[in-house]
Coordinates of C-alpha atoms in Angstrom, one line a residue:
X1 CA 23.6 -40.5 49.7
X2 CA 20.8 -39.3 47.3
X3 CA 17.3 -40.8 47.3
X4 CA 14.6 -41.1 44.7
X5 CA 11.4 -43.0 44.1
X6 CA 12.3 -44.3 40.6
X7 CA 15.8 -44.9 39.2
X8 CA 15.7 -45.3 35.4
X9 CA 18.8 -47.2 34.3
X10 CA 19.5 -46.6 30.6
X11 CA 18.8 -43.6 28.3
X12 CA 17.6 -45.3 25.1
X13 CA 14.0 -45.1 23.8
X14 CA 12.6 -47.1 26.8
X15 CA 14.4 -45.1 29.4
X16 CA 13.7 -41.7 27.9
X17 CA 10.0 -42.5 27.5
X18 CA 9.9 -43.6 31.1
X19 CA 11.5 -40.3 32.1
X20 CA 8.9 -38.4 30.1
X21 CA 6.0 -40.3 31.7
X22 CA 7.4 -40.0 35.2
X23 CA 7.9 -36.3 34.8
X24 CA 4.4 -35.8 33.5
X25 CA 3.1 -37.7 36.6
X26 CA 5.3 -35.5 38.9
X27 CA 7.1 -38.6 40.2
X28 CA 10.5 -38.3 41.8
X29 CA 12.6 -40.1 39.1
X30 CA 16.2 -39.9 37.9
X31 CA 17.5 -41.2 34.6
X32 CA 21.0 -42.5 34.7
X33 CA 23.1 -42.8 31.5
X34 CA 26.4 -41.4 30.5
X35 CA 25.1 -40.3 27.1
X36 CA 21.3 -40.5 26.7
X37 CA 19.9 -41.5 23.3
X38 CA 20.7 -45.2 23.1
X39 CA 21.5 -47.4 20.2
X40 CA 19.2 -45.5 17.9
X41 CA 21.9 -42.8 17.7
X42 CA 23.9 -45.1 15.5
X43 CA 21.2 -45.5 12.9
X44 CA 21.8 -43.4 9.7
X45 CA 18.1 -43.4 9.0
X46 CA 14.9 -44.5 10.8
X47 CA 11.9 -44.9 8.5
X48 CA 9.5 -46.9 10.7
X49 CA 8.7 -44.6 13.7
X50 CA 5.2 -43.3 13.2
X51 CA 4.9 -39.7 12.2
X52 CA 8.6 -39.2 11.7
X53 CA 9.5 -40.8 8.4
X54 CA 13.1 -40.7 7.2
X55 CA 14.6 -39.2 10.3
X56 CA 18.2 -39.9 11.3
X57 CA 18.7 -42.0 14.4
X58 CA 20.7 -39.1 15.9
X59 CA 17.8 -36.7 15.4
X60 CA 15.3 -39.2 16.8
X61 CA 17.4 -39.9 19.9
X62 CA 18.0 -36.2 20.4
X63 CA 14.2 -35.5 20.1
X64 CA 13.5 -38.1 22.8
X65 CA 16.1 -36.6 25.1
X66 CA 14.9 -33.0 24.5
X67 CA 11.3 -34.0 25.1
X68 CA 12.3 -35.5 28.4
X69 CA 14.3 -32.5 29.4
X70 CA 11.5 -30.1 28.4
X71 CA 9.2 -32.0 30.7
X72 CA 11.5 -31.6 33.6
X73 CA 13.1 -35.0 33.7
X74 CA 16.2 -35.3 35.9
X75 CA 19.4 -36.7 34.3
X76 CA 22.5 -38.1 35.9
X77 CA 25.3 -38.4 33.4
X78 CA 26.9 -41.4 34.9
X79 CA 27.1 -45.2 34.5
X80 CA 25.6 -47.7 36.9
X81 CA 28.4 -49.9 38.1
X82 CA 26.5 -52.1 40.5
X83 CA 22.9 -52.6 41.9
X84 CA 22.1 -54.3 45.1
X85 CA 18.8 -54.7 47.1
X86 CA 18.7 -54.0 50.7
X87 CA 15.2 -54.9 52.1
X88 CA 12.8 -52.9 49.9
X89 CA 15.4 -50.4 48.7
X90 CA 17.7 -50.6 45.7
X91 CA 21.2 -49.2 46.1
X92 CA 22.9 -48.1 42.9
X93 CA 26.6 -47.5 42.7
X94 CA 27.3 -44.8 40.1
X95 CA 30.5 -44.0 38.3
X96 CA 30.8 -40.7 36.4
X97 CA 34.4 -41.3 35.4
X98 CA 35.8 -39.2 38.2
X99 CA 34.3 -40.6 41.4
X100 CA 31.7 -43.1 42.6
X101 CA 28.6 -42.3 44.5
X102 CA 25.5 -44.1 45.7
X103 CA 21.8 -43.6 44.9
X104 CA 19.0 -45.2 46.9
X105 CA 15.8 -45.8 45.0
X106 CA 12.4 -47.3 46.0
X107 CA 12.0 -48.8 42.6
X108 CA 14.1 -49.3 39.4
X109 CA 13.1 -49.2 35.8
X110 CA 15.8 -51.2 34.2
X111 CA 16.3 -50.3 30.5
X112 CA 20.0 -51.0 30.0
X113 CA 19.3 -52.6 26.6
X114 CA 21.3 -55.1 24.7
X115 CA 24.6 -55.2 22.9
X116 CA 24.9 -56.7 19.4
X117 CA 27.6 -59.3 19.2
X118 CA 30.1 -57.8 16.8
X119 CA 31.7 -59.5 13.9
X120 CA 35.0 -58.1 15.1
X121 CA 36.4 -57.3 11.7
X122 CA 38.2 -54.4 10.1
X123 CA 35.7 -51.7 8.9
X124 CA 32.8 -52.8 11.1
X125 CA 32.9 -49.9 13.6
X126 CA 33.7 -47.3 10.9
X127 CA 30.7 -48.3 8.7
X128 CA 28.1 -49.1 11.4
X129 CA 25.1 -47.0 10.3
X130 CA 26.6 -46.6 6.9
X131 CA 25.9 -50.0 5.4
X132 CA 26.6 -52.2 8.4
X133 CA 23.4 -53.0 10.3
X134 CA 22.3 -55.3 13.1
X135 CA 18.6 -55.1 12.4
X136 CA 17.1 -56.2 9.1
X137 CA 13.6 -55.3 10.1
X138 CA 14.8 -51.8 10.8
X139 CA 16.9 -51.3 7.7
X140 CA 15.9 -53.8 4.9
X141 CA 13.8 -51.2 3.2
X142 CA 16.9 -49.2 2.3
X143 CA 18.2 -51.9 0.0
X144 CA 15.6 -52.3 -2.9
X145 CA 17.2 -54.2 -5.8
X146 CA 20.6 -54.0 -4.2
X147 CA 23.1 -56.7 -3.1
X148 CA 23.5 -57.4 0.6
X149 CA 25.2 -60.0 2.9
X150 CA 23.8 -61.6 6.1
X151 CA 26.4 -63.1 8.5
X152 CA 25.1 -65.8 10.9
X153 CA 23.5 -69.2 11.1
X154 CA 20.7 -69.0 13.6
X155 CA 17.0 -68.2 13.3
X156 CA 17.7 -64.4 13.3
X157 CA 20.2 -64.7 10.4
X158 CA 18.0 -66.9 8.2
X159 CA 14.9 -64.8 9.0
X160 CA 16.8 -61.7 8.1
X161 CA 17.9 -63.3 4.8
X162 CA 14.3 -64.2 3.9
X163 CA 13.1 -60.7 4.8
X164 CA 15.9 -59.1 2.7
X165 CA 15.2 -61.5 -0.2
X166 CA 11.8 -59.8 -0.7
X167 CA 13.5 -56.4 -1.2
X168 CA 17.1 -56.8 -2.3
X169 CA 18.1 -58.3 -5.7
X170 CA 20.7 -60.7 -4.2
X171 CA 21.3 -61.8 -0.6
X172 CA 24.5 -63.7 0.4
X173 CA 24.1 -65.7 3.5
X174 CA 27.5 -66.2 5.1
X175 CA 28.0 -68.9 7.7
X176 CA 31.1 -70.4 9.3
X177 CA 29.7 -73.9 9.3
X178 CA 28.0 -76.1 6.7
X179 CA 24.9 -76.6 8.9
X180 CA 22.6 -74.1 10.5
X181 CA 21.3 -73.7 14.0
X182 CA 18.1 -72.3 12.7
X183 CA 14.8 -74.3 12.6
X184 CA 14.3 -76.8 9.8
X185 CA 11.4 -74.7 8.4
X186 CA 13.6 -71.6 8.0
X187 CA 16.5 -73.6 6.5
X188 CA 14.2 -75.1 3.9
X189 CA 12.6 -71.8 3.1
X190 CA 16.1 -70.2 2.6
X191 CA 17.2 -73.1 0.3
X192 CA 14.1 -72.6 -1.8
X193 CA 14.6 -68.9 -2.2
X194 CA 16.3 -68.2 -5.6
X195 CA 17.9 -64.9 -4.7
X196 CA 19.6 -66.2 -1.5
X197 CA 23.0 -67.5 -2.2
X198 CA 24.7 -69.6 0.6
X199 CA 28.3 -69.2 1.3
X200 CA 29.3 -71.8 3.9
X201 CA 32.5 -72.7 5.8
X202 CA 33.3 -69.0 5.5
X203 CA 34.1 -66.2 7.8
X204 CA 34.3 -62.4 7.2
X205 CA 37.7 -60.8 7.4
X206 CA 37.0 -57.2 6.5
X207 CA 34.1 -54.9 5.5
X208 CA 35.3 -52.6 2.8
X209 CA 34.4 -49.0 2.0
X210 CA 35.2 -45.5 3.2
X211 CA 31.9 -43.7 3.7
X212 CA 29.7 -46.6 2.8
X213 CA 29.9 -50.3 2.4
X214 CA 31.2 -51.5 -1.0
X215 CA 32.3 -55.0 -0.2
X216 CA 33.1 -57.8 2.2
X217 CA 36.3 -59.9 2.2
X218 CA 35.8 -63.5 3.2
X219 CA 38.0 -66.5 4.0
X220 CA 37.0 -70.1 3.3
X221 CA 37.6 -72.2 6.4
X222 CA 38.4 -75.4 4.4
X223 CA 41.1 -74.2 2.0
X224 CA 41.9 -70.7 3.4
X225 CA 41.2 -69.1 0.1
X226 CA 39.9 -65.5 0.1
X227 CA 37.3 -63.7 -2.0
X228 CA 35.9 -60.2 -2.2
X229 CA 32.1 -59.8 -2.7
X230 CA 30.8 -56.5 -4.1
X231 CA 27.9 -55.6 -1.9
X232 CA 25.9 -52.6 -0.7
X233 CA 25.2 -53.6 2.9
X234 CA 26.1 -56.1 5.6
X235 CA 23.6 -57.4 8.2
X236 CA 25.4 -59.0 11.2
X237 CA 23.2 -61.6 12.9
X238 CA 25.5 -63.4 15.3
X239 CA 23.5 -62.8 18.4
X240 CA 22.6 -60.3 21.1
X241 CA 23.9 -59.9 24.6
X242 CA 21.3 -58.4 27.0
X243 CA 23.0 -56.2 29.6
X244 CA 21.5 -57.9 32.6
X245 CA 24.5 -59.0 34.6
X246 CA 23.8 -56.4 37.3
X247 CA 20.3 -57.7 38.1
X248 CA 20.6 -61.4 37.3
X249 CA 21.3 -62.3 41.0
X250 CA 17.9 -61.1 42.1
X251 CA 15.6 -61.2 39.1
X252 CA 14.6 -64.2 36.9
X253 CA 16.0 -64.3 33.4
X254 CA 15.5 -66.8 30.6
X255 CA 18.2 -69.1 29.3
X256 CA 19.7 -66.4 27.1
X257 CA 19.9 -63.8 29.8
X258 CA 16.8 -61.7 29.0
X259 CA 14.7 -60.5 32.0
X260 CA 11.4 -62.4 32.2
X261 CA 8.7 -59.7 32.1
X262 CA 5.4 -59.0 30.3
X263 CA 4.3 -55.8 28.7
X264 CA 3.7 -54.3 32.2
X265 CA 7.4 -54.6 32.9
X266 CA 6.8 -56.5 36.1
X267 CA 9.6 -58.9 37.0
X268 CA 10.1 -61.5 39.7
X269 CA 11.8 -58.9 41.9
X270 CA 9.2 -56.5 43.5
X271 CA 10.0 -52.9 42.6
X272 CA 12.2 -53.7 39.6
X273 CA 10.6 -53.3 36.2
X274 CA 12.2 -54.3 32.8
X275 CA 11.8 -52.1 29.7
X276 CA 13.1 -52.2 26.2
X277 CA 15.4 -54.8 24.6
X278 CA 16.5 -56.5 27.8
X279 CA 13.1 -58.0 28.5
X280 CA 11.6 -61.1 26.9
X281 CA 9.6 -60.0 23.9
X282 CA 8.8 -60.8 20.3
X283 CA 9.9 -57.6 18.6
X284 CA 12.8 -55.3 19.6
X285 CA 12.3 -52.0 18.0
X286 CA 12.3 -48.4 19.1
X287 CA 8.5 -48.2 19.1
X288 CA 8.2 -51.3 21.4
X289 CA 10.9 -49.9 23.6
X290 CA 9.0 -46.6 24.0
X291 CA 5.8 -48.5 24.9
X292 CA 7.7 -50.5 27.5
X293 CA 9.0 -47.3 29.1
X294 CA 5.4 -45.9 29.4
X295 CA 4.1 -49.2 30.8
X296 CA 6.8 -49.5 33.4
X297 CA 6.1 -46.0 34.8
X298 CA 2.5 -47.1 35.3
X299 CA 3.6 -50.3 37.0
X300 CA 6.1 -48.4 39.2
X301 CA 3.5 -45.8 40.2
X302 CA 1.2 -48.5 41.3
X303 CA 3.9 -50.3 43.2
X304 CA 5.0 -47.1 45.0
X305 CA 1.4 -46.2 45.9
X306 CA 0.8 -49.6 47.6
X307 CA 3.9 -49.5 49.7
X308 CA 5.0 -47.3 52.6
X309 CA 8.3 -45.6 53.0

C-alpha cells in the first residue's frame, strides 16, 4: 500500500494548480485522475483566463498539465472508486481499469468537480463545445448579434438568458412548464426584456448541426406539435451535480450536495480540503478553481505541519 502526505483527487484546473503548488513546496503529493485536464478540455474557446485570450480549452488544460509535470508533480492515471477515513488517515481505493489498489494519505484535496446535468437529446454530445454550452458566463461573448436558446427554468437559466440578452440578438428561453422555479425578480426581469422570447410547455428533442449548432427541434407538451428553431447556440441550464458522493458520509454538504468550505478549502472533516466546482461558492470558473487549488495546498501544508505522523 502506497503512502503520501497529500492525495489530490481530480485533475481539472483546481487539482492541477494544487499539484503545481505542492510540487513547488516540495510536498509529497499525488494527483489522481484518469485523464488530467478537466471539463475545460471540452471548451472550444476560452477568452476569460487572464493573459491567455482566445485559447482553446484543450490547449489551456494541456498547459496546466504540462506546467504541473514540469514542476515535478506526481500523477496516477486512475480513478478513485472509494474514500474512507481510518483515524487520521484517508484510504483511497483506486481503479486503473485493470486492477484496484489502495493509497493512504494524511490529507486529501478533493477537486473532483461537478457534472452538468445533460439534456439527453440527439446531437448534444457531438456538438458540446461547438455551439452547445453549459456556462453562459464562459461563452456568451461568442454570440454577438446571434440567436441562441437557453433550456431551463431555474435561477441559472433565467440569469443566463438575461446575460445573453445583452450580447445576442435573440434569446429563446425554453422551459418544460409554464411557471419558473427562479426568483420573482429574475422572472420579472426576463419578461421585461424585449429580445428574450419565452417558449413554455416545451422540451428539446434534438440539437441540429454537423460541425456547429444550426438549430434545435422542440416538442410542445400540450399538443405534441414540433417546431425547428434556427439558432447559433444552445445553453443548457438544467442543473449541476457535484461529484461528492464519495465524501458525503464524513464531510458536511449543503442541501444541493456541494461541500461546505470557504476560500481556504477547509471542510468539516479535518484533513480534507475542497477545491473547485464541488465547494460552495459564488462563481464557478477556471480562474476561481485555480485559486482554490492554491489555497488548499496552503491549508493542507498547515494541517500537516501541526500534526504528527
